Tab-separated table of C-alpha atoms and ligand atoms in Angstrom:
chain	number	residue	atom	x	y	z
A	1	MET	CA	20.320	159.717	42.677
A	2	LEU	CA	21.392	156.083	42.670
A	3	ASN	CA	23.768	154.872	39.963
A	4	LEU	CA	25.471	151.539	39.581
A	5	PHE	CA	29.047	151.816	38.315
A	6	GLU	CA	29.728	149.193	35.628
A	7	MET	CA	31.863	148.421	32.621
A	8	ASN	CA	31.558	145.813	29.868
A	9	THR	CA	34.641	143.995	31.109
A	10	VAL	CA	35.918	141.446	33.633
A	11	GLY	CA	37.843	143.748	35.959
A	12	HIS	CA	36.529	147.285	36.171
A	13	ILE	CA	38.017	149.089	39.203
A	14	THR	CA	38.175	146.423	41.903
A	15	HIS	CA	41.186	144.592	40.563
A	16	GLY	CA	41.648	140.913	41.199
A	17	LEU	CA	38.179	140.485	42.692
A	18	TRP	CA	36.763	138.693	39.659
A	19	ARG	CA	38.493	135.580	41.065
A	20	GLN	CA	36.240	135.401	44.133
A	21	PRO	CA	34.083	132.292	44.373
A	22	GLY	CA	30.619	132.954	42.983
A	23	ASN	CA	31.564	136.217	41.272
A	24	ASN	CA	29.748	136.482	37.940
A	25	ARG	CA	32.097	139.024	36.381
A	26	SER	CA	33.597	136.581	33.916
A	27	ARG	CA	30.099	136.303	32.404
A	28	TYR	CA	30.387	139.910	31.157
A	29	ALA	CA	30.238	138.803	27.507
A	30	ASP	CA	27.008	136.889	28.129
A	31	LEU	CA	23.775	138.834	27.658
A	32	SER	CA	22.170	137.044	30.599
A	33	TYR	CA	24.636	138.797	32.965
A	34	TRP	CA	23.343	142.226	31.914
A	35	ILE	CA	19.701	141.183	31.966
A	36	GLU	CA	20.065	139.886	35.528
A	37	LEU	CA	21.935	143.015	36.594
A	38	ALA	CA	19.415	145.411	35.041
A	39	THR	CA	16.457	143.557	36.535
A	40	LEU	CA	17.997	143.741	39.995
A	41	ALA	CA	18.900	147.441	39.635
A	42	GLU	CA	15.356	148.237	38.533
A	43	GLN	CA	13.884	146.334	41.498
A	44	GLY	CA	16.131	148.348	43.778
A	45	GLY	CA	14.948	151.663	42.334
A	46	PHE	CA	18.323	152.612	40.818
A	47	ASP	CA	18.210	155.614	38.497
A	48	THR	CA	20.923	154.429	36.137
A	49	ILE	CA	23.464	151.816	35.310
A	50	PHE	CA	26.490	153.884	34.456
A	51	LEU	CA	28.756	152.241	31.875
A	52	ALA	CA	32.404	153.282	31.777
A	53	ASP	CA	34.603	152.715	28.733
A	54	VAL	CA	38.188	152.998	27.541
A	55	LEU	CA	39.505	152.713	23.987
A	56	GLY	CA	42.908	151.262	24.635
A	57	ALA	CA	44.952	149.005	26.879
A	58	TYR	CA	46.723	150.144	30.044
A	59	ASP	CA	50.344	149.799	28.982
A	60	VAL	CA	52.280	152.388	30.977
A	61	TYR	CA	53.067	150.291	34.077
A	62	GLN	CA	56.064	148.061	33.250
A	63	GLY	CA	55.951	149.479	29.706
A	64	SER	CA	53.481	146.940	28.327
A	65	ALA	CA	49.900	145.667	28.558
A	66	GLU	CA	51.105	142.360	30.002
A	67	VAL	CA	49.850	142.791	33.574
A	68	ALA	CA	46.559	144.315	32.375
A	69	LEU	CA	45.995	141.322	30.115
A	70	ARG	CA	47.077	138.725	32.642
A	71	GLU	CA	44.883	140.111	35.404
A	72	GLY	CA	41.910	141.216	33.282
A	73	ILE	CA	42.211	144.928	34.053
A	74	GLN	CA	39.721	146.653	31.734
A	75	ILE	CA	40.815	144.291	28.979
A	76	PRO	CA	39.135	142.321	27.446
A	77	ASN	CA	36.559	145.066	27.185
A	78	ASN	CA	33.500	145.195	24.911
A	79	ASP	CA	31.423	148.069	23.574
A	80	PRO	CA	29.057	149.429	26.240
A	81	MET	CA	26.404	150.921	23.921
A	82	LEU	CA	25.423	147.553	22.528
A	83	LEU	CA	24.290	146.311	25.948
A	84	ILE	CA	21.612	148.930	26.381
A	85	PRO	CA	18.720	147.627	24.240
A	86	ALA	CA	18.795	144.257	26.008
A	87	MET	CA	18.725	145.901	29.440
A	88	ALA	CA	16.008	148.318	28.317
A	89	ALA	CA	13.849	145.421	27.134
A	90	VAL	CA	13.620	143.935	30.644
A	91	THR	CA	13.153	147.232	32.518
A	92	GLU	CA	10.707	150.120	32.444
A	93	HIS	CA	12.302	152.896	34.494
A	94	LEU	CA	16.040	152.243	34.734
A	95	GLY	CA	18.257	154.749	32.926
A	96	PHE	CA	21.581	154.104	31.197
A	97	GLY	CA	24.549	156.458	31.297
A	98	VAL	CA	27.000	155.367	28.637
A	99	THR	CA	30.527	156.600	28.062
A	100	PHE	CA	31.669	157.800	24.653
A	101	SER	CA	34.832	159.713	23.869
A	102	THR	CA	34.863	162.897	21.810
A	103	SER	CA	38.537	162.516	20.907
A	104	TYR	CA	38.717	159.845	18.253
A	105	GLU	CA	35.550	159.188	16.280
A	106	PRO	CA	33.771	162.005	14.449
A	107	PRO	CA	30.330	162.981	15.777
A	108	PHE	CA	27.869	162.125	12.987
A	109	ALA	CA	27.571	158.349	13.414
A	110	PHE	CA	27.631	158.657	17.213
A	111	ALA	CA	24.733	161.145	17.147
A	112	ARG	CA	22.711	158.605	15.192
A	113	ARG	CA	23.585	155.709	17.514
A	114	MET	CA	22.588	157.795	20.530
A	115	SER	CA	19.273	158.835	18.925
A	116	THR	CA	18.635	155.181	18.177
A	117	LEU	CA	19.198	154.316	21.837
A	118	ASP	CA	16.995	157.174	22.993
A	119	HIS	CA	14.200	155.796	20.781
A	120	LEU	CA	14.687	152.184	21.844
A	121	THR	CA	14.829	153.024	25.568
A	122	ASN	CA	11.947	155.476	25.364
A	123	GLY	CA	14.154	158.335	26.537
A	124	ARG	CA	16.156	156.603	29.256
A	125	VAL	CA	19.649	157.224	27.974
A	126	GLY	CA	22.469	159.505	29.125
A	127	TRP	CA	25.923	160.126	27.646
A	128	ASN	CA	29.061	160.352	29.763
A	129	VAL	CA	31.255	162.757	27.810
A	130	VAL	CA	34.932	161.845	28.136
A	131	THR	CA	38.021	162.891	26.240
A	132	SER	CA	40.008	159.684	27.025
A	133	TYR	CA	43.249	159.450	28.957
A	134	LEU	CA	45.087	156.369	27.655
A	135	PRO	CA	48.101	156.874	25.346
A	136	ASN	CA	47.370	153.497	23.723
A	137	ALA	CA	43.891	154.742	22.721
A	138	ALA	CA	45.500	157.590	20.760
A	139	ARG	CA	47.703	155.103	18.913
A	140	ASN	CA	44.654	152.958	18.119
A	141	PHE	CA	43.128	155.868	16.224
A	142	GLY	CA	46.110	156.791	14.104
A	143	LEU	CA	47.819	159.331	16.367
A	144	THR	CA	51.365	159.010	17.627
A	145	ASP	CA	50.485	160.210	21.121
A	146	GLN	CA	47.753	161.757	23.269
A	147	ILE	CA	46.206	165.027	22.174
A	148	PRO	CA	47.147	167.528	24.944
A	149	HIS	CA	44.576	167.689	27.761
A	150	ASP	CA	43.120	171.174	27.173
A	151	GLU	CA	43.004	170.707	23.409
A	152	ARG	CA	40.957	167.531	23.958
A	153	TYR	CA	38.396	169.652	25.789
A	154	GLU	CA	38.273	172.193	22.940
A	155	ILE	CA	37.547	169.346	20.533
A	156	ALA	CA	34.882	168.050	22.959
A	157	ASP	CA	33.182	171.439	22.968
A	158	GLU	CA	32.936	171.483	19.163
A	159	PHE	CA	31.823	167.824	19.142
A	160	LEU	CA	28.974	168.766	21.490
A	161	ASP	CA	28.058	171.704	19.284
A	162	VAL	CA	27.759	169.400	16.251
A	163	VAL	CA	25.604	166.809	17.988
A	164	TYR	CA	23.308	169.510	19.406
A	165	LYS	CA	22.759	170.794	15.865
A	166	LEU	CA	21.849	167.268	14.756
A	167	TRP	CA	19.715	166.373	17.777
A	168	GLU	CA	17.966	169.674	18.383
A	169	GLY	CA	18.097	171.638	15.132
A	170	SER	CA	17.887	169.288	12.177
A	171	TRP	CA	14.326	167.991	12.540
A	172	ASP	CA	11.260	169.865	13.757
A	173	ASP	CA	8.948	168.113	16.205
A	174	ASP	CA	6.196	167.867	13.588
A	175	ALA	CA	8.434	166.799	10.691
A	176	VAL	CA	7.185	163.230	10.763
A	177	VAL	CA	3.693	163.070	9.301
A	178	GLY	CA	3.334	159.341	8.694
A	179	ASP	CA	0.263	159.869	6.481
A	180	SER	CA	-0.440	156.673	4.596
A	181	VAL	CA	-3.197	158.311	2.521
A	182	THR	CA	-1.031	161.050	0.992
A	183	GLY	CA	2.069	158.870	1.132
A	184	VAL	CA	4.029	161.524	3.045
A	185	TYR	CA	6.162	160.042	5.781
A	186	THR	CA	8.255	163.147	6.482
A	187	ASP	CA	7.536	166.768	5.543
A	188	PRO	CA	10.844	167.745	3.871
A	189	SER	CA	10.330	171.454	4.677
A	190	LYS	CA	10.733	170.585	8.359
A	191	VAL	CA	14.053	168.806	8.069
A	192	ARG	CA	17.285	170.617	7.322
A	193	ALA	CA	21.003	170.180	6.795
A	194	ILE	CA	23.210	171.590	9.536
A	195	ASN	CA	26.230	172.408	7.322
A	196	HIS	CA	28.601	172.588	10.260
A	197	VAL	CA	32.070	173.811	9.291
A	198	GLY	CA	34.349	174.083	12.302
A	199	GLU	CA	37.947	173.744	13.297
A	200	HIS	CA	37.749	169.991	13.871
A	201	PHE	CA	34.576	168.754	12.149
A	202	ARG	CA	32.619	169.276	8.934
A	203	VAL	CA	29.147	167.756	8.967
A	204	ALA	CA	26.453	168.392	6.341
A	205	GLY	CA	23.383	166.661	7.775
A	206	PRO	CA	20.470	166.253	7.924
A	207	HIS	CA	20.456	164.015	10.986
A	208	LEU	CA	19.351	160.534	9.991
A	209	SER	CA	17.134	159.848	13.019
A	210	GLU	CA	13.771	161.451	13.617
A	211	PRO	CA	13.375	163.280	16.969
A	212	SER	CA	13.628	160.923	19.944
A	213	PRO	CA	11.937	161.440	23.335
A	214	GLN	CA	14.776	163.428	24.910
A	215	ARG	CA	16.477	164.489	21.649
A	216	THR	CA	19.745	165.238	23.482
A	217	PRO	CA	20.566	162.435	25.953
A	218	VAL	CA	21.196	163.483	29.557
A	219	ILE	CA	24.779	164.816	29.547
A	220	PHE	CA	27.082	163.271	32.175
A	221	GLN	CA	30.726	164.220	32.805
A	222	ALA	CA	33.460	163.486	35.371
A	223	THR	CA	35.926	166.262	35.898
A	224	GLY	CA	38.156	168.173	38.245
A	225	SER	CA	40.397	170.281	36.019
A	226	LYS	CA	39.855	173.957	35.228
A	227	VAL	CA	39.062	173.382	31.569
A	228	GLY	CA	36.877	170.381	32.448
A	229	ILE	CA	34.853	172.495	34.867
A	230	GLU	CA	34.308	175.119	32.153
A	231	LEU	CA	33.055	172.410	29.793
A	232	ALA	CA	30.766	171.107	32.537
A	233	GLY	CA	29.368	174.592	33.140
A	234	ARG	CA	28.362	174.807	29.467
A	235	HIS	CA	26.974	171.325	29.054
A	236	ALA	CA	26.781	168.824	31.948
A	237	GLU	CA	23.601	167.766	33.721
A	238	VAL	CA	25.162	165.097	35.951
A	239	ILE	CA	28.709	165.320	37.308
A	240	PHE	CA	30.815	162.637	38.930
A	241	THR	CA	32.925	164.331	41.494
A	242	GLY	CA	34.988	163.294	44.480
A	243	GLY	CA	38.204	164.186	46.189
A	244	ARG	CA	40.500	162.919	48.838
A	245	ALA	CA	39.762	165.238	51.713
A	246	PRO	CA	36.525	166.324	53.376
A	247	GLY	CA	35.171	169.364	51.587
A	248	ASP	CA	36.782	168.515	48.194
A	249	ALA	CA	33.506	167.363	46.657
A	250	ALA	CA	31.621	170.364	48.043
A	251	ARG	CA	34.248	172.690	46.529
A	252	ASN	CA	33.879	171.006	43.127
A	253	VAL	CA	30.103	171.276	43.369
A	254	ALA	CA	30.380	174.993	44.107
A	255	ALA	CA	32.877	175.555	41.258
A	256	ILE	CA	30.648	173.823	38.705
A	257	ARG	CA	27.501	175.558	39.928
A	258	ALA	CA	29.328	178.870	39.460
A	259	ALA	CA	30.418	177.784	35.949
A	260	ASN	CA	26.757	177.002	35.164
A	261	GLU	CA	25.773	180.506	36.129
A	262	ARG	CA	28.540	182.044	33.989
A	263	ASN	CA	26.927	180.200	31.099
A	264	GLY	CA	23.395	181.407	31.683
A	265	ARG	CA	22.276	178.217	33.395
A	266	LEU	CA	20.905	177.675	36.873
A	267	ALA	CA	23.180	176.305	39.583
A	268	THR	CA	20.617	173.521	40.025
A	269	ASP	CA	20.737	172.475	36.344
A	270	THR	CA	23.438	169.960	37.314
A	271	LYS	CA	23.276	167.074	39.756
A	272	PHE	CA	26.363	165.707	41.515
A	273	VAL	CA	27.266	162.174	42.432
A	274	VAL	CA	30.350	160.594	43.983
A	275	GLN	CA	31.766	157.155	43.507
A	276	ALA	CA	30.836	155.246	46.655
A	277	ALA	CA	32.511	152.188	48.130
A	278	VAL	CA	29.807	150.602	50.271
A	279	ILE	CA	30.375	147.308	52.036
A	280	VAL	CA	27.199	146.350	53.833
A	281	GLY	CA	26.318	143.299	55.901
A	282	ARG	CA	23.492	142.054	58.082
A	283	THR	CA	25.901	141.767	61.007
A	284	ASP	CA	29.339	143.091	61.880
A	285	ALA	CA	30.692	139.588	61.347
A	286	GLU	CA	29.337	139.549	57.792
A	287	VAL	CA	30.928	142.941	57.116
A	288	ALA	CA	34.272	141.708	58.492
A	289	GLU	CA	34.108	138.591	56.321
A	290	LYS	CA	33.504	140.661	53.205
A	291	LEU	CA	36.301	143.096	54.009
A	292	GLU	CA	38.743	140.285	54.642
A	293	ARG	CA	37.742	138.494	51.439
A	294	TYR	CA	37.976	141.639	49.285
A	295	ARG	CA	41.425	142.435	50.726
A	296	ARG	CA	42.602	138.881	50.138
A	297	PHE	CA	41.682	138.923	46.444
A	298	THR	CA	42.683	142.523	45.682
A	299	SER	CA	45.561	142.882	43.231
A	300	VAL	CA	47.966	145.660	44.200
A	301	GLN	CA	49.554	145.528	40.774
A	302	GLY	CA	46.110	146.152	39.293
A	303	THR	CA	46.089	149.526	40.981
A	304	PHE	CA	49.522	150.382	39.547
A	305	VAL	CA	48.228	149.403	36.093
A	306	GLN	CA	45.077	151.499	36.285
A	307	GLN	CA	46.891	154.503	37.688
A	308	SER	CA	49.493	154.172	34.902
A	309	ILE	CA	52.345	154.247	37.428
A	310	PRO	CA	55.400	154.739	35.210
A	311	PHE	CA	57.821	152.674	37.332
A	312	ASP	CA	57.576	149.463	39.334
A	313	PRO	CA	57.377	150.037	43.103
A	314	LEU	CA	57.522	146.272	43.723
A	315	LEU	CA	61.034	145.976	42.267
A	316	HIS	CA	62.623	148.068	45.022
A	317	PRO	CA	63.304	147.783	48.759
A	318	ALA	CA	60.339	149.336	50.569
A	319	ASP	CA	62.446	151.845	52.477
A	320	ILE	CA	64.194	153.669	49.604
A	321	THR	CA	62.552	156.848	48.312
A	322	VAL	CA	60.584	157.140	45.085
A	323	ARG	CA	63.393	159.408	43.814
A	324	GLU	CA	66.001	156.711	44.450
A	325	ALA	CA	63.820	154.093	42.764
A	326	LEU	CA	63.446	156.298	39.677
A	327	GLU	CA	67.214	156.883	39.629
A	328	ARG	CA	67.841	153.136	39.795
A	329	GLU	CA	65.498	152.628	36.817
A	330	GLY	CA	67.178	155.490	34.910
A	331	LEU	CA	63.895	157.440	34.771
A	332	PHE	CA	65.463	160.865	35.270
A	333	ASP	CA	62.858	162.643	33.117
A	334	LEU	CA	60.135	161.518	35.564
A	335	ILE	CA	62.062	163.132	38.415
A	336	GLU	CA	62.179	166.351	36.381
A	337	ALA	CA	58.495	166.142	35.415
A	338	GLY	CA	57.306	166.101	39.051
A	339	GLY	CA	53.894	164.701	39.935
A	340	LEU	CA	55.298	161.752	41.910
A	341	PRO	CA	55.992	162.041	45.660
A	342	LEU	CA	59.769	161.877	45.237
A	343	ASN	CA	60.640	161.877	48.943
A	344	MET	CA	58.136	159.233	50.012
A	345	ALA	CA	59.373	155.708	50.751
A	346	VAL	CA	58.511	153.333	47.901
A	347	GLY	CA	56.715	150.928	50.256
A	348	GLN	CA	54.583	153.713	51.623
A	349	PHE	CA	53.829	154.971	48.089
A	350	ALA	CA	52.667	151.481	47.034
A	351	ALA	CA	50.510	151.136	50.149
A	352	SER	CA	48.970	154.564	49.615
A	353	LEU	CA	47.947	153.623	46.074
A	354	ASP	CA	46.512	150.347	47.304
A	355	GLN	CA	44.435	152.114	49.919
A	356	ALA	CA	43.566	155.217	47.885
A	357	TRP	CA	39.984	154.081	47.333
A	358	GLN	CA	39.374	154.129	51.079
A	359	LYS	CA	40.167	157.831	51.200
A	360	HIS	CA	37.150	158.606	49.027
A	361	PHE	CA	33.607	157.710	49.978
A	362	PHE	CA	34.153	154.456	51.836
A	363	VAL	CA	31.912	152.851	54.418
A	364	ALA	CA	31.712	149.318	55.772
A	365	GLY	CA	29.002	148.402	58.242
A	366	THR	CA	25.443	147.392	58.917
A	367	PRO	CA	22.631	149.194	57.040
A	368	LYS	CA	22.203	151.940	59.631
A	369	VAL	CA	25.934	152.753	59.628
A	370	VAL	CA	25.988	152.829	55.824
A	371	VAL	CA	22.917	155.031	55.450
A	372	ASP	CA	24.165	157.415	58.149
A	373	GLU	CA	27.310	157.877	56.053
A	374	ILE	CA	25.370	158.363	52.804
A	375	GLU	CA	23.163	160.909	54.551
A	376	ARG	CA	26.232	162.714	55.895
A	377	TRP	CA	27.763	162.942	52.405
A	378	LEU	CA	24.535	164.243	50.916
A	379	ALA	CA	24.370	166.967	53.554
A	380	GLU	CA	28.019	167.918	54.098
A	381	GLU	CA	29.372	167.540	50.565
A	382	ASN	CA	26.268	168.960	48.913
A	383	ILE	CA	25.867	166.039	46.521
A	384	ASP	CA	22.734	164.466	45.065
A	385	GLY	CA	23.672	160.810	45.047
A	386	ILE	CA	26.175	158.050	44.535
A	387	ASN	CA	27.730	155.849	41.871
A	388	LEU	CA	28.043	152.440	43.541
A	389	ARG	CA	31.375	150.663	43.158
A	390	GLN	CA	31.081	146.883	42.819
A	391	TYR	CA	33.257	144.324	44.580
A	392	HIS	CA	31.341	141.237	43.618
A	393	SER	CA	28.639	140.676	41.032
A	394	PHE	CA	25.897	140.379	42.094
A	395	GLU	CA	26.627	140.365	45.829
A	396	THR	CA	27.327	144.123	45.963
A	397	LEU	CA	24.151	145.128	44.155
A	398	ARG	CA	21.906	142.510	45.750
A	399	ASP	CA	22.958	143.372	49.287
A	400	PHE	CA	22.630	147.090	48.602
A	401	VAL	CA	19.112	146.566	47.234
A	402	GLU	CA	18.065	144.300	50.110
A	403	LEU	CA	19.728	146.106	53.004
A	404	VAL	CA	20.444	149.723	52.107
A	405	VAL	CA	17.619	150.765	49.783
A	406	PRO	CA	14.806	150.070	52.319
A	407	GLU	CA	16.576	152.283	54.870
A	408	LEU	CA	17.186	155.017	52.252
A	409	ARG	CA	13.482	154.873	51.450
A	410	ARG	CA	12.499	154.998	55.109
A	411	ARG	CA	14.512	158.178	55.524
A	412	GLY	CA	13.109	159.697	52.318
A	413	LEU	CA	16.554	159.870	50.701
A	414	VAL	CA	15.463	158.262	47.414
A	415	SER	CA	12.335	158.961	45.456
A	416	THR	CA	9.845	156.142	45.150
A	417	SER	CA	7.459	157.623	42.605
A	418	ARG	CA	7.947	156.154	39.167
A	419	PRO	CA	5.447	157.581	36.654
A	420	ALA	CA	4.950	155.372	33.601
A	421	GLY	CA	6.858	156.489	30.516
A	422	GLU	CA	9.072	158.934	32.419
A	423	THR	CA	12.328	159.788	30.641
A	424	LEU	CA	15.674	159.877	32.452
A	425	ARG	CA	15.756	163.685	32.286
A	426	GLU	CA	12.257	163.953	33.777
A	427	ARG	CA	13.226	161.547	36.486
A	428	LEU	CA	16.240	163.645	37.448
A	429	PHE	CA	14.907	167.160	36.942
A	430	GLY	CA	11.147	166.773	36.666
A	431	ALA	CA	10.644	169.493	34.089
A	432	GLY	CA	10.047	167.589	30.859
A	433	PRO	CA	11.980	165.286	28.558
A	434	ARG	CA	13.975	167.986	26.749
A	435	LEU	CA	16.828	170.230	27.860
A	436	PRO	CA	15.692	173.578	29.305
A	437	GLY	CA	15.679	176.557	26.944
A	438	ARG	CA	18.642	178.139	28.753
A	439	HIS	CA	21.004	175.270	27.762
A	440	LEU	CA	23.359	175.884	24.811
A	441	ALA	CA	21.774	173.044	22.844
A	442	ALA	CA	18.415	174.805	22.780
A	443	ARG	CA	19.737	177.627	20.562
A	444	TYR	CA	19.378	175.346	17.513
A	445	ARG	CA	15.714	174.488	18.005
A	446	GLY	CA	13.568	175.020	14.943
A	447	GLY	CA	16.740	175.354	12.861
A	448	ALA	CA	17.754	178.692	14.427
A	449	ASN	CA	21.411	179.741	14.727
A	450	LEU	CA	22.790	176.847	12.691
A	451	ASP	CA	25.241	179.211	10.998
A	452	VAL	CA	25.927	181.341	14.102
A	453	PRO	CA	28.864	180.111	16.210
A	454	PRO	CA	28.112	179.513	19.898
A	455	PRO	CA	29.684	181.830	22.501
A	456	PRO	CA	33.428	181.085	22.594
A	457	PHE	CA	34.657	178.339	24.934
A	458	THR	CA	37.012	180.181	27.271
A	459	HIS	CA	39.065	178.575	29.993
B	1	FMN	C1	33.495	158.181	38.344
B	1	FMN	C2	34.357	158.441	37.136
B	1	FMN	C3	34.141	157.727	35.982
B	1	FMN	C4	34.941	157.922	34.853
B	1	FMN	N1	34.735	157.164	33.754
B	1	FMN	C5	35.550	157.305	32.689
B	1	FMN	C6	35.409	156.463	31.580
B	1	FMN	O1	34.576	155.580	31.575
B	1	FMN	N2	36.234	156.634	30.534
B	1	FMN	C7	37.185	157.606	30.508
B	1	FMN	O2	37.896	157.720	29.501
B	1	FMN	N3	37.345	158.429	31.573
B	1	FMN	C8	36.572	158.284	32.650
B	1	FMN	N4	36.775	159.065	33.747
B	1	FMN	C9	37.834	160.083	33.712
B	1	FMN	C10	37.255	161.446	33.387
B	1	FMN	O3	36.646	161.455	32.110
B	1	FMN	C11	38.335	162.542	33.448
B	1	FMN	O4	39.335	162.254	32.527
B	1	FMN	C12	38.931	162.623	34.831
B	1	FMN	O5	37.896	162.771	35.780
B	1	FMN	C13	39.935	163.770	34.935
B	1	FMN	O6	39.262	164.989	34.785
B	1	FMN	P1	39.905	166.189	33.973
B	1	FMN	O7	39.954	165.768	32.532
B	1	FMN	O8	39.003	167.355	34.201
B	1	FMN	O9	41.305	166.387	34.454
B	1	FMN	C14	35.987	158.885	34.881
B	1	FMN	C15	36.201	159.608	36.065
B	1	FMN	C16	35.416	159.390	37.177
B	1	FMN	C17	35.695	160.186	38.428
């Protein structure tokens, strides 16, 4: 599975690189950027463009959003859903995985927007379920602070329950008659309210959209925590996983497959992808030039911002420990809280953050070297594909399409068959546009079980 990792913003995860000559990232607010990107991804046989999103500014590092704003780190940042119809209009097969948080906006209007996208894309849309991690996002939606982690996942589970009722249970497949002779557009006996009354949401229904090709979009999630894995086992069809050490991804894959089975699903009902840093060149010299250029433009502070590092490693001599630096800044509660490597030298801590992305899936080389590494990950970490990190738009995607995709195809690592009208779910799983009957969402089909609570979410 080939995904392109994107965000409707200048600086997504490769901080500082928007400044490179010829980089198109500052055109992110221009529709032509997305049309060009989607066209190229489709030519290269990508399965999806995956659109990340956050609902607040990164304001933990240095106690303000100043560095994030100055360096364009995920701010400014526009709504990802609104890009999809334009990209769908210039493509036939490409899917779109879009991020939406279950923590702040109630589910009814989102369910309708997603159904609209599923109609307009002819069933090529997926939803990346997130619960949001930025404290500023909580304050943007009227809260004083973050909802605790596990509680966010309980809310997510109920949110999913509500949207399944709307997508799967509110309208029957044959509700729309569209008979101009009798004047009946919809048979009212085949549409129903959902009357959901839960701990977090109350939604009457009926759903406002008629059934779309997939009904429920393909459910994506990125997780690693215990409660997140339980949520994934109940719901997710595509998981972003990773880890720092060899075997981490494979362990996550096994844990989520086991969670699937606890929830009456098949281990193979979920596909797994890792974020991949791929730097490819026609020659070793071209690879070296790219590496040198990316290093030169990379902003170290950008990494501190995105990781919400609660103190400033650059303010201190490199050889004092993190503990000493925190003491100097008076941040005694952070020493108590743990989580930071207190005995590591500050300089080493900063360097480790800067280089953290190289500890994940990272490969720089000519096409054969790159595809060998992709093949190794697929086999050893038991994954199904990658989510390609971008260093330069459109250099990263164009070079991947020109140099890597032909070799992936030669080795049979990506599928080349593209039946007309195929939905994203069919493309990934082959078995039809709708979720299989063993998925939780299916219990509401035909209006069944709307007043019967789902099995409890235990974690
Ligand atoms: C590849 C990838 C993409 C992610 N994209 C987003 C995103 O766009 N928005 C967001 O709020 N969180 C995003 N996350 C964070 C996850 O939703 C989640 O918070 C994180 O993986 C921690 O998992 P946990 O909640 O199980 O501890 C992403 C994580 C990964 C690995």
